[in-house]
C-alpha positions as a Python dict, from the first residue, in 0.01 Angstrom:
ca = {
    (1, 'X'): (0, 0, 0),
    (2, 'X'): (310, 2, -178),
    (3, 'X'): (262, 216, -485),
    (4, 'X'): (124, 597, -454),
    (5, 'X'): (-195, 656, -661),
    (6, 'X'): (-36, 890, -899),
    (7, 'X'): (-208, 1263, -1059),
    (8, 'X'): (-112, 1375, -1325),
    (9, 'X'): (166, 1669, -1258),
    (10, 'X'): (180, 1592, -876),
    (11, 'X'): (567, 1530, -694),
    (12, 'X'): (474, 1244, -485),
    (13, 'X'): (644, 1263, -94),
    (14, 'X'): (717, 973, 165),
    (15, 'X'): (748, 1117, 522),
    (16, 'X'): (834, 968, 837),
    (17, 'X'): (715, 1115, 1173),
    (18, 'X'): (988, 937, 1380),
    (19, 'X'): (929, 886, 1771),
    (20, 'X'): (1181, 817, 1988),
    (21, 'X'): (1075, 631, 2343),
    (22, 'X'): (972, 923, 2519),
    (23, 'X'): (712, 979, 2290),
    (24, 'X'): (914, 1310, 2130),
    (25, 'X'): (883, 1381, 1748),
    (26, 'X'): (1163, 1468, 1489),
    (27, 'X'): (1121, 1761, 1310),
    (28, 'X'): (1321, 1994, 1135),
    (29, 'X'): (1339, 2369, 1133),
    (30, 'X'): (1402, 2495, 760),
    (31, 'X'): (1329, 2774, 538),
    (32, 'X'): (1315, 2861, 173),
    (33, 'X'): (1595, 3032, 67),
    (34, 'X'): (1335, 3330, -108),
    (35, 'X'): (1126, 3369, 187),
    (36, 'X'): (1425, 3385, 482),
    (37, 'X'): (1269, 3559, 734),
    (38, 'X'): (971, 3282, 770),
    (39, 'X'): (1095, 2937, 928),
    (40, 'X'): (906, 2671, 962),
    (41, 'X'): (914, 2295, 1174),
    (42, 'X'): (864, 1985, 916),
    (43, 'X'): (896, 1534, 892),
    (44, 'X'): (1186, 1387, 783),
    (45, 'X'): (1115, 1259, 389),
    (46, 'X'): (1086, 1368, 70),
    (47, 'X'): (1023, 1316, -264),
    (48, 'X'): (989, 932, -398),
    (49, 'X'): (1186, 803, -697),
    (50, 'X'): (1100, 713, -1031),
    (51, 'X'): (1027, 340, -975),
    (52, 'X'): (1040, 372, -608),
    (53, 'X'): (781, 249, -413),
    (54, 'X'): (627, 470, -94),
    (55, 'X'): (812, 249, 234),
    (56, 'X'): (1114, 214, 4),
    (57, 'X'): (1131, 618, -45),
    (58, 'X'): (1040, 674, 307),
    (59, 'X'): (1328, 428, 486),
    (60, 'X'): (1574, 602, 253),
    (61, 'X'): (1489, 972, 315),
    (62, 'X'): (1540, 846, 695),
    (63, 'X'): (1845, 744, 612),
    (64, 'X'): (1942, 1015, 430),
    (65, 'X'): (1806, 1271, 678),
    (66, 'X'): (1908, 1094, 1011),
    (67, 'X'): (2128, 805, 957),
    (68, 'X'): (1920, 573, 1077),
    (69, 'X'): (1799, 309, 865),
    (70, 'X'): (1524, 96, 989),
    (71, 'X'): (1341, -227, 852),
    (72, 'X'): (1043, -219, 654),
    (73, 'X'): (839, -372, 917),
    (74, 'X'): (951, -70, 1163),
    (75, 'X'): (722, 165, 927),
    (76, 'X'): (398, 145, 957),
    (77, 'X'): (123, 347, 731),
    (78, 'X'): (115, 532, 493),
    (79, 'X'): (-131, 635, 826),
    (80, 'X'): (-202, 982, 704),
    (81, 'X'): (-193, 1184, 312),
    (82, 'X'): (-150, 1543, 291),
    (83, 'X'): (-252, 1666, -71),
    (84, 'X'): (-76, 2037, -80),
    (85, 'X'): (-18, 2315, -343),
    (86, 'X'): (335, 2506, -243),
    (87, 'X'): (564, 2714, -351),
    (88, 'X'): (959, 2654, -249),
    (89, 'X'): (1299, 2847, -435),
    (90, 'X'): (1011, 2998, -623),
    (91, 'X'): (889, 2697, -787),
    (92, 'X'): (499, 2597, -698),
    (93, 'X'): (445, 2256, -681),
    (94, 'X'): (122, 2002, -577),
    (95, 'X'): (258, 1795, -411),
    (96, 'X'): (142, 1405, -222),
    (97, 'X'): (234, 1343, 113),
    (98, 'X'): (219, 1000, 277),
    (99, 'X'): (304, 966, 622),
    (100, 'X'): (453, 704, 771),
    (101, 'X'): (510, 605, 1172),
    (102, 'X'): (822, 477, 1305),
    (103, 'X'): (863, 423, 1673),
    (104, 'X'): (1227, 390, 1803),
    (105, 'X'): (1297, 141, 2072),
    (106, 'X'): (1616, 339, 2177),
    (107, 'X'): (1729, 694, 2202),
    (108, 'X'): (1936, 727, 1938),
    (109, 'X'): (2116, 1037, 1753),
    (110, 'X'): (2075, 1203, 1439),
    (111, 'X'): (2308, 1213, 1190),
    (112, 'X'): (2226, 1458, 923),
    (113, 'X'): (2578, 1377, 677),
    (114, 'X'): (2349, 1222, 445),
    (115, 'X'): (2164, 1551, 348),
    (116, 'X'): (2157, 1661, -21),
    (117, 'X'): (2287, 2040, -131),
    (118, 'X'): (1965, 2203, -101),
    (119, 'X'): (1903, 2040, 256),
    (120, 'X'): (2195, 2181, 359),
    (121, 'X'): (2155, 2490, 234),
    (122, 'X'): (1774, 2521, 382),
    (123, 'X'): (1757, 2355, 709),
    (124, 'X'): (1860, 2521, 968),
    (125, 'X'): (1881, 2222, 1247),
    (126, 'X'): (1620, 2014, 1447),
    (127, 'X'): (1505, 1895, 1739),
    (128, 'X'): (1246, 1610, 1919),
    (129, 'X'): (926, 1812, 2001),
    (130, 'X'): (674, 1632, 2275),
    (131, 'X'): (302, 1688, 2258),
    (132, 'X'): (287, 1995, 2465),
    (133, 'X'): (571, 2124, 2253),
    (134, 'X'): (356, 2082, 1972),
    (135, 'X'): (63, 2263, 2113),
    (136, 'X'): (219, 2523, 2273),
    (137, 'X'): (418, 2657, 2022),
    (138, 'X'): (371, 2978, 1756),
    (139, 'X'): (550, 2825, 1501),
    (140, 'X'): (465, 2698, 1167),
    (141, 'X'): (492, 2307, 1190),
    (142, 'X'): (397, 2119, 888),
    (143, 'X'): (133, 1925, 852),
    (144, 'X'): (-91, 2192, 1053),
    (145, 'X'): (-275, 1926, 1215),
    (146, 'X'): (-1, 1715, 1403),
    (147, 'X'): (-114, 1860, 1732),
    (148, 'X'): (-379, 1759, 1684),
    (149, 'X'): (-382, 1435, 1480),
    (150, 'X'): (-35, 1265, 1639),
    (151, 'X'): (-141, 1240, 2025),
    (152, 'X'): (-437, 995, 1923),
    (153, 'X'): (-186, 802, 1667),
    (154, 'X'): (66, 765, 1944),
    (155, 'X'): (-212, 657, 2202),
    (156, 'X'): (-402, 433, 2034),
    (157, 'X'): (-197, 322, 1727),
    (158, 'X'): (-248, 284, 1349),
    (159, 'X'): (-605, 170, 1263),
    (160, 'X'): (-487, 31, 974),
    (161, 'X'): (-694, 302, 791),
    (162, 'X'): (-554, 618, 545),
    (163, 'X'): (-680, 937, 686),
    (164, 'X'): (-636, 1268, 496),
    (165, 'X'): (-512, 1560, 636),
    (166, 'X'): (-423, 1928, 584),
}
């Protein structure tokens, strides 16, 4: 699928849940600027283009975000849409997530030179979470289900199917 089924209004996203070979996600720790006190864990990606297509916006928020920049066959998905209503700076927006899964063959570091104002301004750092991480934690980590939902993705791979998700 290379172009986003668009609604009307909606900011369409391309994330990447990023793996290195220990099995460890990326995520982010932000926070919105008008909320401070509440943090929360999050994907690398963002919002797609004008004239963008989905893998196209995805490899280049990773690039943006970590400095990595991977081949289009490295991606594989969209394996997952979140359809979600928030609010961020005080703006609300509905917003489409697709996920995307990219598996790195070698450790490899994160270079976060590439983020815009506002990411600088709003993310606080990050770190590579494993599966226990994941469940044990009390923190907010967006999408709610990746506990849950990433373990079986890891294990048994991409069914080639789009599943929707909180």
């Amino acid at each position: 699928m290379a172009e986003p089924i668009s609604r009307p209004g909606v900011r369409v996203a391309a994330r990447v849940l990023l793996v290195d070979p220990a099995q460890r996600l990326l995520l982010f720790h932000g926070v919105d600027p008008h909320v401070p006190d509440e943090s929360f864990w999050f994907t690398a990606g963002g919002g797609v283009e004008p004239g963008e297509d989905l893998l196209a916006g995805a490899r280049r928020e990773l690039r943006e975000e970590t400095g990595l920049w991977l081949p289009p066959d490295r991606l594989v998905g969209p394996v997952w849409l979140r359809r979600v209503r928030f609010s961020f700076e005080g703006v609300e927006y509905d917003s489409d997530e697709w996920f995307f899964l990219a598996a790195l063959t070698d450790p490899a570091e994160v270079d976060t030179a590439g983020f815009t104002d506002l990411e600088n301004r709003t993310v606080r750092g990050h770190r590579w979470w494993g599966a226990d991480d994941l469940r044990r934690t009390t923190e907010t980590v967006y999408p709610l289900q990746l506990a849950e939902l990433l373990p079986g993705l890891l294990a048994d791979g991409w069914d080639g199917r789009l599943r929707l998700i909180d």
